[in-house]
Amino acid sequence: GFAGEAGPVVALASFPGSGNTWAREMLEAATGVLTGSSMQETPQLQARFRGSGHASGWVVAVKTHCAGGRAMSDELCQGGQFRGWYERAVLLVRDPAAALRAEFNRQASTHLPCLFMS
């Protein structure tokens, strides 16, 4: 469930395809506290993560793909600039080639068969 009391707002920041969904599953399993998202998520992810749509200290971490130079569909980014709302951050880093393949496969999965293995 949600945290017993509100804590700091922690960003779970990554480039798409870097393992944010997997990290959220591990955080929820390890802590028993939900993870949130500052982004509009698919109905499948909303069902999987009951904290979706919550971007506050009541969740253990908040998913974001906000980049300093460009917003990537993140509601807490305005005009590509982060609004400085998070108090702490966990940065997920993955090999760029693997992250790009994973994101390509995710975006293409509804239209094309997977072309690359990540």
PDB file of C-alpha atoms in Angstrom:
ATOM      1  CA  GLY A   1       0.000   0.000   0.000  1.00  0.00           C
ATOM      2  CA  PHE A   2       0.961   3.598   0.387  1.00  0.00           C
ATOM      3  CA  ALA A   3       3.631   4.658   2.880  1.00  0.00           C
ATOM      4  CA  GLY A   4       2.526   5.058   6.504  1.00  0.00           C
ATOM      5  CA  GLU A   5       3.573   8.690   6.390  1.00  0.00           C
ATOM      6  CA  ALA A   6       4.757  10.929   3.578  1.00  0.00           C
ATOM      7  CA  GLY A   7       8.489  10.964   3.003  1.00  0.00           C
ATOM      8  CA  PRO A   8      10.690  12.745   0.478  1.00  0.00           C
ATOM      9  CA  VAL A   9       9.606  12.689  -3.159  1.00  0.00           C
ATOM     10  CA  VAL A  10      12.075  10.321  -4.847  1.00  0.00           C
ATOM     11  CA  ALA A  11      12.472  10.215  -8.630  1.00  0.00           C
ATOM     12  CA  LEU A  12      13.089   6.839 -10.236  1.00  0.00           C
ATOM     13  CA  ALA A  13      14.705   8.369 -13.314  1.00  0.00           C
ATOM     14  CA  SER A  14      15.765   6.605 -16.483  1.00  0.00           C
ATOM     15  CA  PHE A  15      15.837   6.710 -20.257  1.00  0.00           C
ATOM     16  CA  PRO A  16      12.967   4.614 -21.700  1.00  0.00           C
ATOM     17  CA  GLY A  17      13.994   0.966 -22.021  1.00  0.00           C
ATOM     18  CA  SER A  18      16.405   1.094 -19.080  1.00  0.00           C
ATOM     19  CA  GLY A  19      14.423  -1.114 -16.719  1.00  0.00           C
ATOM     20  CA  ASN A  20      12.202   1.322 -14.833  1.00  0.00           C
ATOM     21  CA  THR A  21       9.240  -1.089 -14.788  1.00  0.00           C
ATOM     22  CA  TRP A  22      11.419  -3.936 -13.478  1.00  0.00           C
ATOM     23  CA  ALA A  23      12.928  -1.631 -10.836  1.00  0.00           C
ATOM     24  CA  ARG A  24       9.446  -0.571  -9.729  1.00  0.00           C
ATOM     25  CA  GLU A  25       8.438  -4.223  -9.296  1.00  0.00           C
ATOM     26  CA  MET A  26      11.565  -4.905  -7.204  1.00  0.00           C
ATOM     27  CA  LEU A  27      11.050  -1.780  -5.060  1.00  0.00           C
ATOM     28  CA  GLU A  28       7.432  -2.679  -4.357  1.00  0.00           C
ATOM     29  CA  ALA A  29       8.317  -6.292  -3.526  1.00  0.00           C
ATOM     30  CA  ALA A  30      11.194  -5.263  -1.245  1.00  0.00           C
ATOM     31  CA  THR A  31       9.450  -2.435   0.613  1.00  0.00           C
ATOM     32  CA  GLY A  32       5.756  -3.281   0.445  1.00  0.00           C
ATOM     33  CA  VAL A  33       5.159   0.366  -0.551  1.00  0.00           C
ATOM     34  CA  LEU A  34       3.687   1.343  -3.909  1.00  0.00           C
ATOM     35  CA  THR A  35       5.621   3.184  -6.615  1.00  0.00           C
ATOM     36  CA  GLY A  36       4.093   6.084  -8.503  1.00  0.00           C
ATOM     37  CA  SER A  37       4.458   7.734 -11.860  1.00  0.00           C
ATOM     38  CA  SER A  38       4.452  11.324 -13.017  1.00  0.00           C
ATOM     39  CA  MET A  39       3.543  10.145 -16.516  1.00  0.00           C
ATOM     40  CA  GLN A  40       0.321   9.035 -18.168  1.00  0.00           C
ATOM     41  CA  GLU A  41       0.612   5.241 -18.173  1.00  0.00           C
ATOM     42  CA  THR A  42      -1.127   2.570 -20.197  1.00  0.00           C
ATOM     43  CA  PRO A  43      -4.127   0.818 -18.660  1.00  0.00           C
ATOM     44  CA  GLN A  44      -1.967  -2.330 -18.339  1.00  0.00           C
ATOM     45  CA  LEU A  45       0.635  -0.486 -16.239  1.00  0.00           C
ATOM     46  CA  GLN A  46      -2.097   1.233 -14.204  1.00  0.00           C
ATOM     47  CA  ALA A  47      -3.503  -2.192 -13.326  1.00  0.00           C
ATOM     48  CA  ARG A  48      -0.036  -3.555 -12.538  1.00  0.00           C
ATOM     49  CA  PHE A  49       1.058  -0.571 -10.404  1.00  0.00           C
ATOM     50  CA  ARG A  50      -1.701   0.655  -8.095  1.00  0.00           C
ATOM     51  CA  GLY A  51       0.353   3.776  -7.316  1.00  0.00           C
ATOM     52  CA  SER A  52       0.255   4.951 -10.951  1.00  0.00           C
ATOM     53  CA  GLY A  53      -0.689   8.596 -11.159  1.00  0.00           C
ATOM     54  CA  HIS A  54       0.672   9.342  -7.688  1.00  0.00           C
ATOM     55  CA  ALA A  55       3.744  11.576  -7.601  1.00  0.00           C
ATOM     56  CA  SER A  56       4.237  12.306  -3.932  1.00  0.00           C
ATOM     57  CA  GLY A  57       6.025  11.201  -0.809  1.00  0.00           C
ATOM     58  CA  TRP A  58       3.289   8.627  -0.179  1.00  0.00           C
ATOM     59  CA  VAL A  59       4.982   6.278  -2.672  1.00  0.00           C
ATOM     60  CA  VAL A  60       8.523   4.884  -2.366  1.00  0.00           C
ATOM     61  CA  ALA A  61       9.607   6.325  -5.759  1.00  0.00           C
ATOM     62  CA  VAL A  62       8.089   8.121  -8.740  1.00  0.00           C
ATOM     63  CA  LYS A  63       8.819   6.910 -12.273  1.00  0.00           C
ATOM     64  CA  THR A  64      10.099   9.611 -14.613  1.00  0.00           C
ATOM     65  CA  HIS A  65      11.779   9.853 -17.991  1.00  0.00           C
ATOM     66  CA  CYS A  66      12.276  13.600 -17.625  1.00  0.00           C
ATOM     67  CA  ALA A  67      15.524  14.654 -19.280  1.00  0.00           C
ATOM     68  CA  GLY A  68      17.268  17.954 -18.709  1.00  0.00           C
ATOM     69  CA  GLY A  69      17.148  18.930 -22.363  1.00  0.00           C
ATOM     70  CA  ARG A  70      13.862  17.418 -23.482  1.00  0.00           C
ATOM     71  CA  ALA A  71      10.614  16.275 -21.898  1.00  0.00           C
ATOM     72  CA  MET A  72       9.649  12.708 -22.731  1.00  0.00           C
ATOM     73  CA  SER A  73       5.891  12.786 -22.040  1.00  0.00           C
ATOM     74  CA  ASP A  74       6.509  13.631 -18.399  1.00  0.00           C
ATOM     75  CA  GLU A  75       3.918  15.873 -16.806  1.00  0.00           C
ATOM     76  CA  LEU A  76       6.448  17.201 -14.280  1.00  0.00           C
ATOM     77  CA  CYS A  77       8.630  18.494 -17.113  1.00  0.00           C
ATOM     78  CA  GLN A  78       7.572  21.753 -18.697  1.00  0.00           C
ATOM     79  CA  GLY A  79       9.131  22.829 -21.954  1.00  0.00           C
ATOM     80  CA  GLY A  80      11.875  20.245 -21.506  1.00  0.00           C
ATOM     81  CA  GLN A  81      12.957  21.708 -18.185  1.00  0.00           C
ATOM     82  CA  PHE A  82      12.492  19.837 -14.949  1.00  0.00           C
ATOM     83  CA  ARG A  83      10.532  21.850 -12.385  1.00  0.00           C
ATOM     84  CA  GLY A  84      12.763  20.855  -9.456  1.00  0.00           C
ATOM     85  CA  TRP A  85      10.038  18.968  -7.669  1.00  0.00           C
ATOM     86  CA  TYR A  86      11.907  15.825  -6.577  1.00  0.00           C
ATOM     87  CA  GLU A  87      13.835  15.872  -3.316  1.00  0.00           C
ATOM     88  CA  ARG A  88      15.942  12.771  -4.097  1.00  0.00           C
ATOM     89  CA  ALA A  89      16.627  10.549  -7.084  1.00  0.00           C
ATOM     90  CA  VAL A  90      17.550   7.026  -8.060  1.00  0.00           C
ATOM     91  CA  LEU A  91      19.102   7.049 -11.530  1.00  0.00           C
ATOM     92  CA  LEU A  92      18.819   3.846 -13.561  1.00  0.00           C
ATOM     93  CA  VAL A  93      21.564   3.468 -16.169  1.00  0.00           C
ATOM     94  CA  ARG A  94      21.622   0.777 -18.847  1.00  0.00           C
ATOM     95  CA  ASP A  95      23.886   0.197 -21.832  1.00  0.00           C
ATOM     96  CA  PRO A  96      22.556   2.740 -24.379  1.00  0.00           C
ATOM     97  CA  ALA A  97      22.364   0.239 -27.246  1.00  0.00           C
ATOM     98  CA  ALA A  98      20.351  -2.210 -25.114  1.00  0.00           C
ATOM     99  CA  ALA A  99      18.041   0.564 -23.883  1.00  0.00           C
ATOM    100  CA  LEU A 100      17.384   1.779 -27.429  1.00  0.00           C
ATOM    101  CA  ARG A 101      16.629  -1.774 -28.635  1.00  0.00           C
ATOM    102  CA  ALA A 102      14.255  -2.332 -25.713  1.00  0.00           C
ATOM    103  CA  GLU A 103      12.436   0.958 -26.332  1.00  0.00           C
ATOM    104  CA  PHE A 104      12.205   0.267 -30.067  1.00  0.00           C
ATOM    105  CA  ASN A 105      10.733  -3.173 -29.381  1.00  0.00           C
ATOM    106  CA  ARG A 106       8.248  -1.699 -26.872  1.00  0.00           C
ATOM    107  CA  GLN A 107       7.045   0.939 -29.321  1.00  0.00           C
ATOM    108  CA  ALA A 108       6.964  -1.457 -32.274  1.00  0.00           C
ATOM    109  CA  SER A 109       5.313  -4.348 -30.395  1.00  0.00           C
ATOM    110  CA  THR A 110       1.775  -3.363 -31.374  1.00  0.00           C
ATOM    111  CA  HIS A 111       2.674  -2.965 -35.046  1.00  0.00           C
ATOM    112  CA  LEU A 112       5.658  -5.167 -35.871  1.00  0.00           C
ATOM    113  CA  PRO A 113       7.246  -8.321 -34.497  1.00  0.00           C
ATOM    114  CA  CYS A 114      10.272  -7.708 -32.295  1.00  0.00           C
ATOM    115  CA  LEU A 115      13.275  -7.152 -34.527  1.00  0.00           C
ATOM    116  CA  PHE A 116      15.954  -7.151 -31.864  1.00  0.00           C
ATOM    117  CA  MET A 117      16.589  -9.067 -28.697  1.00  0.00           C
ATOM    118  CA  SER A 118      17.656  -6.938 -25.732  1.00  0.00           C
TER     119      SER A 118
END
